[in-house]
Tab-separated table of C-alpha atoms in Angstrom:
chain	number	residue	atom	x	y	z
A	1	UNK	CA	-11.581	59.956	-0.722
A	2	UNK	CA	-11.262	56.161	-0.577
A	3	UNK	CA	-11.933	56.024	-4.326
A	4	UNK	CA	-9.120	58.470	-5.044
A	5	UNK	CA	-6.437	57.471	-2.571
A	6	UNK	CA	-7.625	53.972	-1.830
A	7	UNK	CA	-8.450	52.454	1.524
A	8	UNK	CA	-6.168	50.775	4.032
A	9	UNK	CA	-7.684	47.419	3.115
A	10	UNK	CA	-5.989	47.608	-0.317
A	11	UNK	CA	-2.512	47.399	1.203
A	12	UNK	CA	-0.290	44.550	0.177
A	13	UNK	CA	-0.237	41.581	2.538
A	14	UNK	CA	2.642	41.298	4.936
A	15	UNK	CA	5.482	39.060	3.808
A	16	UNK	CA	5.426	35.576	5.179
A	17	UNK	CA	8.287	33.763	6.814
A	18	UNK	CA	9.005	31.929	3.577
A	19	UNK	CA	9.153	35.256	1.723
A	20	UNK	CA	11.741	36.485	4.217
A	21	UNK	CA	13.786	33.315	3.750
A	22	UNK	CA	13.737	33.734	-0.031
A	23	UNK	CA	14.808	37.379	0.233
A	24	UNK	CA	17.665	36.492	2.581
A	25	UNK	CA	18.815	33.707	0.261
A	26	UNK	CA	18.924	36.204	-2.603
A	27	UNK	CA	21.081	38.558	-0.512
A	28	UNK	CA	23.392	35.654	0.383
A	29	UNK	CA	23.830	34.821	-3.296
A	30	UNK	CA	24.620	38.471	-4.076
A	31	UNK	CA	27.242	38.711	-1.329
A	32	UNK	CA	28.853	35.457	-2.476
A	33	UNK	CA	29.212	36.921	-5.993
A	34	UNK	CA	30.932	40.016	-4.597
A	35	UNK	CA	33.322	37.918	-2.506
A	36	UNK	CA	34.207	35.839	-5.556
A	37	UNK	CA	34.918	39.032	-7.518
A	38	UNK	CA	37.191	40.334	-4.732
A	39	UNK	CA	39.044	37.012	-4.690
A	40	UNK	CA	39.783	37.524	-8.364
A	41	UNK	CA	41.180	41.009	-7.728
A	42	UNK	CA	43.354	39.748	-4.873
A	43	UNK	CA	44.753	37.012	-7.080
A	44	UNK	CA	45.627	39.569	-9.770
A	45	UNK	CA	47.337	41.910	-7.284
A	46	UNK	CA	49.280	38.962	-5.870
A	47	UNK	CA	50.617	38.103	-9.319
A	48	UNK	CA	51.591	41.726	-9.959
A	49	UNK	CA	53.450	42.021	-6.637
A	50	UNK	CA	55.338	38.803	-7.324
A	51	UNK	CA	56.767	40.330	-10.523
A	52	UNK	CA	57.818	43.690	-8.985
A	53	UNK	CA	60.675	44.586	-6.783
A	54	UNK	CA	60.278	46.515	-3.565
A	55	UNK	CA	59.496	50.118	-4.270
A	56	UNK	CA	56.709	52.683	-4.713
A	57	UNK	CA	54.939	50.670	-7.438
A	58	UNK	CA	54.815	47.516	-5.420
A	59	UNK	CA	53.709	49.445	-2.321
A	60	UNK	CA	50.831	51.026	-4.215
A	61	UNK	CA	49.600	47.646	-5.436
A	62	UNK	CA	49.938	46.293	-1.918
A	63	UNK	CA	47.729	49.103	-0.554
A	64	UNK	CA	45.072	48.294	-3.134
A	65	UNK	CA	45.264	44.641	-2.180
A	66	UNK	CA	44.807	45.527	1.485
A	67	UNK	CA	41.669	47.572	0.726
A	68	UNK	CA	40.248	44.713	-1.322
A	69	UNK	CA	41.030	42.266	1.461
A	70	UNK	CA	39.316	44.553	3.961
A	71	UNK	CA	36.193	44.658	1.775
A	72	UNK	CA	36.260	40.882	1.490
A	73	UNK	CA	36.353	40.526	5.283
A	74	UNK	CA	33.346	42.851	5.604
A	75	UNK	CA	31.392	40.866	3.030
A	76	UNK	CA	32.331	37.568	4.704
A	77	UNK	CA	31.033	38.880	8.044
A	78	UNK	CA	27.804	39.986	6.372
A	79	UNK	CA	27.534	36.591	4.672
A	80	UNK	CA	27.834	34.772	8.000
A	81	UNK	CA	25.101	36.947	9.492
A	82	UNK	CA	22.766	36.347	6.552
A	83	UNK	CA	23.355	32.601	6.666
A	84	UNK	CA	22.611	32.573	10.395
A	85	UNK	CA	19.406	34.534	9.801
A	86	UNK	CA	18.386	32.049	7.136
A	87	UNK	CA	19.054	29.160	9.488
A	88	UNK	CA	16.982	30.772	12.267
A	89	UNK	CA	14.062	31.508	9.948
A	90	UNK	CA	14.123	27.990	8.484
A	91	UNK	CA	14.107	26.557	12.014
A	92	UNK	CA	11.141	28.770	12.880
A	93	UNK	CA	9.342	27.714	9.701
A	94	UNK	CA	9.968	24.046	10.484
A	95	UNK	CA	8.653	24.503	14.019
A	96	UNK	CA	5.585	26.300	12.657
A	97	UNK	CA	4.902	23.500	10.179
A	98	UNK	CA	5.260	20.888	12.904
A	99	UNK	CA	2.876	22.804	15.131
A	100	UNK	CA	0.393	23.151	12.276
A	101	UNK	CA	0.577	19.420	11.589
A	102	UNK	CA	0.137	18.693	15.295
A	103	UNK	CA	-2.962	20.866	15.466
A	104	UNK	CA	-4.386	19.161	12.379
A	105	UNK	CA	-3.748	15.772	13.980
A	106	UNK	CA	-5.436	16.852	17.209
A	107	UNK	CA	-8.470	18.149	15.304
A	108	UNK	CA	-8.718	14.880	13.372
A	109	UNK	CA	-8.512	12.876	16.612
A	110	UNK	CA	-11.238	15.024	18.195
A	111	UNK	CA	-13.490	14.473	15.195
A	112	UNK	CA	-12.818	10.719	15.219
A	113	UNK	CA	-13.505	10.547	18.959
A	114	UNK	CA	-16.779	12.381	18.510
A	115	UNK	CA	-17.804	10.081	15.667
A	116	UNK	CA	-16.895	6.971	17.670
A	117	UNK	CA	-18.962	8.132	20.623
A	118	UNK	CA	-21.848	8.795	18.286
A	119	UNK	CA	-21.640	5.346	16.707
A	120	UNK	CA	-21.132	3.436	19.962
A	121	UNK	CA	-24.031	5.313	21.474
A	122	UNK	CA	-26.307	3.479	19.034
A	123	UNK	CA	-25.197	0.052	20.297
A	124	UNK	CA	-27.243	-1.611	23.066
A	125	UNK	CA	-25.062	-4.013	25.068
A	126	UNK	CA	-28.103	-5.774	26.562
A	127	UNK	CA	-29.449	-6.566	23.112
A	128	UNK	CA	-26.105	-8.020	22.107
A	129	UNK	CA	-26.032	-10.217	25.230
A	130	UNK	CA	-29.580	-11.435	24.573
A	131	UNK	CA	-28.704	-12.218	20.967
A	132	UNK	CA	-25.678	-14.164	22.214
A	133	UNK	CA	-27.851	-16.256	24.551
A	134	UNK	CA	-30.341	-16.905	21.757
A	135	UNK	CA	-27.558	-18.153	19.523
A	136	UNK	CA	-26.369	-20.539	22.248
A	137	UNK	CA	-29.881	-21.953	22.672
A	138	UNK	CA	-30.273	-22.412	18.909
A	139	UNK	CA	-26.945	-24.251	18.703
A	140	UNK	CA	-27.943	-26.545	21.579
A	141	UNK	CA	-31.245	-27.325	19.859
A	142	UNK	CA	-29.419	-28.066	16.603
A	143	UNK	CA	-27.086	-30.487	18.415
A	144	UNK	CA	-30.042	-32.252	20.020
A	145	UNK	CA	-31.710	-32.628	16.631
A	146	UNK	CA	-28.554	-34.090	15.103
A	147	UNK	CA	-28.183	-36.569	17.962
A	148	UNK	CA	-31.832	-37.588	17.600
A	149	UNK	CA	-31.500	-38.143	13.845
A	150	UNK	CA	-28.311	-40.154	14.274
A	151	UNK	CA	-29.769	-42.501	16.916
A	152	UNK	CA	-29.936	-46.242	16.000
A	153	UNK	CA	-33.301	-47.960	16.549
A	154	UNK	CA	-32.042	-51.588	16.768
A	155	UNK	CA	-29.038	-51.066	19.009
A	156	UNK	CA	-29.424	-49.981	22.606
A	157	UNK	CA	-28.216	-46.513	23.451
A	158	UNK	CA	-25.577	-47.840	25.821
A	159	UNK	CA	-23.648	-51.040	25.045
A	160	UNK	CA	-21.095	-52.313	27.505
A	161	UNK	CA	-17.924	-53.339	25.715
A	162	UNK	CA	-17.106	-55.890	28.424
A	163	UNK	CA	-20.442	-57.665	27.782
A	164	UNK	CA	-19.630	-57.905	24.070
A	165	UNK	CA	-16.240	-59.481	24.772
A	166	UNK	CA	-17.795	-62.009	27.173
A	167	UNK	CA	-20.397	-62.976	24.554
A	168	UNK	CA	-17.661	-63.456	21.937
A	169	UNK	CA	-15.704	-65.740	24.281
A	170	UNK	CA	-18.860	-67.810	24.937
A	171	UNK	CA	-19.378	-68.346	21.193
A	172	UNK	CA	-15.815	-69.616	20.822
A	173	UNK	CA	-16.322	-72.082	23.690
A	174	UNK	CA	-19.509	-73.424	22.089
A	175	UNK	CA	-17.670	-74.166	18.840
A	176	UNK	CA	-14.931	-76.051	20.691
A	177	UNK	CA	-17.480	-78.167	22.634
A	178	UNK	CA	-19.547	-79.067	19.559
A	179	UNK	CA	-16.463	-80.430	17.757
A	180	UNK	CA	-16.058	-80.492	13.944
A	181	UNK	CA	-18.874	-79.119	11.948
A	182	UNK	CA	-21.497	-81.313	10.268
A	183	UNK	CA	-20.136	-80.222	6.916
A	184	UNK	CA	-17.018	-82.281	7.546
A	185	UNK	CA	-19.202	-85.492	7.698
A	186	UNK	CA	-20.439	-85.136	4.109
A	187	UNK	CA	-17.471	-87.060	2.669
A	188	UNK	CA	-17.690	-89.893	5.268
A	189	UNK	CA	-18.796	-93.350	3.894
A	190	UNK	CA	-22.112	-94.577	5.349
A	191	UNK	CA	-22.103	-97.728	7.588
A	192	UNK	CA	-24.240	-99.774	5.230
A	193	UNK	CA	-21.715	-99.556	2.305
A	194	UNK	CA	-19.175	-102.478	2.302
A	195	UNK	CA	-16.615	-101.083	-0.137
A	196	UNK	CA	-15.465	-97.652	-0.949
A	197	UNK	CA	-16.859	-96.201	-4.184
A	198	UNK	CA	-14.601	-96.406	-7.168
A	199	UNK	CA	-13.843	-93.471	-9.369
A	200	UNK	CA	-15.349	-93.804	-12.889
A	201	UNK	CA	-12.046	-93.218	-14.594
A	202	UNK	CA	-10.438	-96.093	-12.619
A	203	UNK	CA	-13.142	-98.651	-13.581
A	204	UNK	CA	-12.852	-97.803	-17.269
A	205	UNK	CA	-9.107	-98.270	-17.204
A	206	UNK	CA	-9.399	-101.710	-15.513
A	207	UNK	CA	-11.959	-102.980	-18.098
A	208	UNK	CA	-9.700	-101.899	-20.948
A	209	UNK	CA	-6.814	-103.918	-19.508
A	210	UNK	CA	-8.922	-107.095	-19.207
A	211	UNK	CA	-10.091	-106.972	-22.832
A	212	UNK	CA	-6.554	-106.650	-24.123
């Protein structure tokens, strides 16, 4: 029987909310076309009545215009209802999309939270602290080695700056007490020389004068 008449599972899927919105929009467009057509008829009847005098002919056209106007009012009411339905369905669709996005965000946050717990569970805080202490000890040892390599062998480790200034002042006093340096005595004439030495150029000049 299922092969002949088909089973219930072969039924068409139910229309979605978006399908309903599209169908309503199509009906709105159709009603708008009808209203536009009625507006054209009313405009034509209005022109005809403006050219006629009061009488049976004008009254007949006026009755037709009233029926057309009544139809237009009905279509306008239907159009308002359809537009309101479209607005309600679009609002529902927007709310559904927001809810779907919210659920996707919540699922992603749950997965991220689970992954973070899994990763942090592999971290041992005690090992990190021990590694930190080891690094501090290594840095202290490196500083000690640098200080040892930079130590001067001839200069004491601690030199008092006041002692250096006192020693410098003592050296200046010694120079003042000793007087002029022995280098200044090199140009002094010895005691056993009676006359000052004469420059060579001066003696040659004097001899030349005598001969002339």
